XYZ file of C-alpha atoms in Angstrom:
154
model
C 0.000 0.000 0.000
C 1.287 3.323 -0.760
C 1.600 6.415 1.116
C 2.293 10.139 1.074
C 4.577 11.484 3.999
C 5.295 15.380 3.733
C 7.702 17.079 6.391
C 7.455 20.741 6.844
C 9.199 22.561 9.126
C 8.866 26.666 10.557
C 10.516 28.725 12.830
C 8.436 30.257 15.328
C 9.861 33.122 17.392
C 8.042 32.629 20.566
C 8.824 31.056 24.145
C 7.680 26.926 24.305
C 4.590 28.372 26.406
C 3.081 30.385 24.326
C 3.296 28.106 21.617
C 2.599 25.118 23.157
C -0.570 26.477 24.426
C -1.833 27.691 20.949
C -0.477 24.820 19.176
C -2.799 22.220 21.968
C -5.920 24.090 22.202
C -8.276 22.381 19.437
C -10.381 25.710 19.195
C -7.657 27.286 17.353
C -7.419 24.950 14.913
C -10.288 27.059 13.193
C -8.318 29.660 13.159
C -5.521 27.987 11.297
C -7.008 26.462 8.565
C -8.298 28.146 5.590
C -11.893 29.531 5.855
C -11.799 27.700 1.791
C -12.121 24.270 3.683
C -15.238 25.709 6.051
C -13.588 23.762 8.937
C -15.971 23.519 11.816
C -15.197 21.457 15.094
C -18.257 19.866 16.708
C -16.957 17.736 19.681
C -18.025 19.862 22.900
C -14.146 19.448 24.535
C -13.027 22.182 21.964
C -12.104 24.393 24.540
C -9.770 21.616 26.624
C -6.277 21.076 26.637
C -5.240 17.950 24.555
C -4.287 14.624 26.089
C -3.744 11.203 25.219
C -7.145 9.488 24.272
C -8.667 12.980 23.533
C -11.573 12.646 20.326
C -11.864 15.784 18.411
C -14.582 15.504 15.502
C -14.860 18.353 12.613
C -16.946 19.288 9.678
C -14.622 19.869 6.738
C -15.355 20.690 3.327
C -11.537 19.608 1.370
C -13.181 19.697 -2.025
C -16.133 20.741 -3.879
C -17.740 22.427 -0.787
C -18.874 18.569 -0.213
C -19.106 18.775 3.561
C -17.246 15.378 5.523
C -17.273 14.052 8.818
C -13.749 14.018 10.489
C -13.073 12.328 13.805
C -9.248 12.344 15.389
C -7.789 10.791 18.469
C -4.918 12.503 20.179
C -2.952 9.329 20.801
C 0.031 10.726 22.059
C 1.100 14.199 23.835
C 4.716 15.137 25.791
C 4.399 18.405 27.015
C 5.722 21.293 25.149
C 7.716 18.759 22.981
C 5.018 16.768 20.693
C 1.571 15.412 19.857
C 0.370 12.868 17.648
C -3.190 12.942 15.967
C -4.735 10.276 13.843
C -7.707 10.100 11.846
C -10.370 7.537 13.178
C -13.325 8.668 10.690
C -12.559 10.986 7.792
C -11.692 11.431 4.185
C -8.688 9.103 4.165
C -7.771 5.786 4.459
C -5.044 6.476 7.229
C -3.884 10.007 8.423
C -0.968 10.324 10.972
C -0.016 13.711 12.273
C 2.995 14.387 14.403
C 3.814 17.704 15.659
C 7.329 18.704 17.001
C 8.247 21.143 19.241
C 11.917 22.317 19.534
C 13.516 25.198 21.531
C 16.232 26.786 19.545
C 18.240 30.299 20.313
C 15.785 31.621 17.487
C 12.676 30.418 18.581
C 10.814 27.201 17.941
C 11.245 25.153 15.464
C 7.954 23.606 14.783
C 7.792 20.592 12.556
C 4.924 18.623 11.338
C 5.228 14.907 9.767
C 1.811 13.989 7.884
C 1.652 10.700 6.817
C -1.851 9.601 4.826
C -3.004 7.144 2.162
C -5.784 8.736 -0.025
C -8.967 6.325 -0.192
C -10.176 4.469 -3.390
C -6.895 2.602 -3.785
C -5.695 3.319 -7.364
C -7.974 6.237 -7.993
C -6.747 7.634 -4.800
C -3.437 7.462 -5.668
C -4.302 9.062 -8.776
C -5.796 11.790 -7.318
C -3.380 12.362 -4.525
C -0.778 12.718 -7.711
C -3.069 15.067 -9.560
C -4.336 17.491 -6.419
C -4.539 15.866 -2.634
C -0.726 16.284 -2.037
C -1.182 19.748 -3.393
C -4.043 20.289 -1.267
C -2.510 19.210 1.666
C 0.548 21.432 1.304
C -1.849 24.383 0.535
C -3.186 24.198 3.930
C -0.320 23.937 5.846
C 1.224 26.761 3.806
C -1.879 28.527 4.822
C -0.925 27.330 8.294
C 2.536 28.970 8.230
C 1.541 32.094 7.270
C -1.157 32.543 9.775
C 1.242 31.560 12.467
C 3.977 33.938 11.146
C 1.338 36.792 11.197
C 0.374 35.468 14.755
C 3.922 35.076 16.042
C 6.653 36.315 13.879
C 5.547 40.191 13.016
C 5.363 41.545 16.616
């Protein structure tokens, strides 16, 4: 089975706190993704700090304003160094998520690892050639530059 694994990586120039406590608050994932993908979270535990075991379910709309159920579990969270989220119900046939934390003399360096397999076997992999993987790195470019405008241009 084939998969798709994209690393990005962004230097945030903030203290571990303040980042940390953006980064694992699920409300502010709304405010990080692109209003394109009318991204709406409707688990009631929005507003609590991630942990291990922690569902968070969304409305997303990735293509053709077709709206999807998305469910995640937080599987895995160190403080101020990393958490893991995985897809349980969604668009894909697996999604991994890891986000890195990582104090440097400039900042944070915050990395994400995505790691998915598009559904519909061949025709997914099709697709994820033709506009998924695009997609994907169109949000988390999105991502980037609402964090820099968040963090980087005080």
């Amino acid at each position: 089975m084939s998969f798709t694994q994209i690393h990005r990586e962004q230097l945030v120039k903030t203290d571990i706190n303040t980042l940390w406590d953006f980064m694992s608050s699920p409300k502010n994932l709304e405010t990080i993704t692109p209003e394109s993908m009318m991204f709406k979270i409707t688990s009631k535990n929005k507003d609590e700090k991630m942990y291990p075991g922690m569902i968070i379910t969304y409305i997303v709309s990735p293509l053709l304003k077709i709206k999807l159920t998305w469910m995640t579990e937080i599987t895995q969270v160190k403080e101020k160094s990393f958490f893991i989220d995985e897809q349980r119900l969604g668009p894909y046939t697996m999604w991994h998520h890891q986000h890195i934390f990582k104090q440097t003399e400039e900042g944070i360096l915050m990395k994400d690892i995505i790691t998915y397999i598009p559904p519909f076997g061949i025709i997914g992999k099709i697709a994820n050639f033709l506009f998924i993987k695009n997609k994907v790195n169109q949000i988390f470019d999105y991502r980037n530059k609402k964090i820099d405008s968040l963090f980087n241009n005080n």
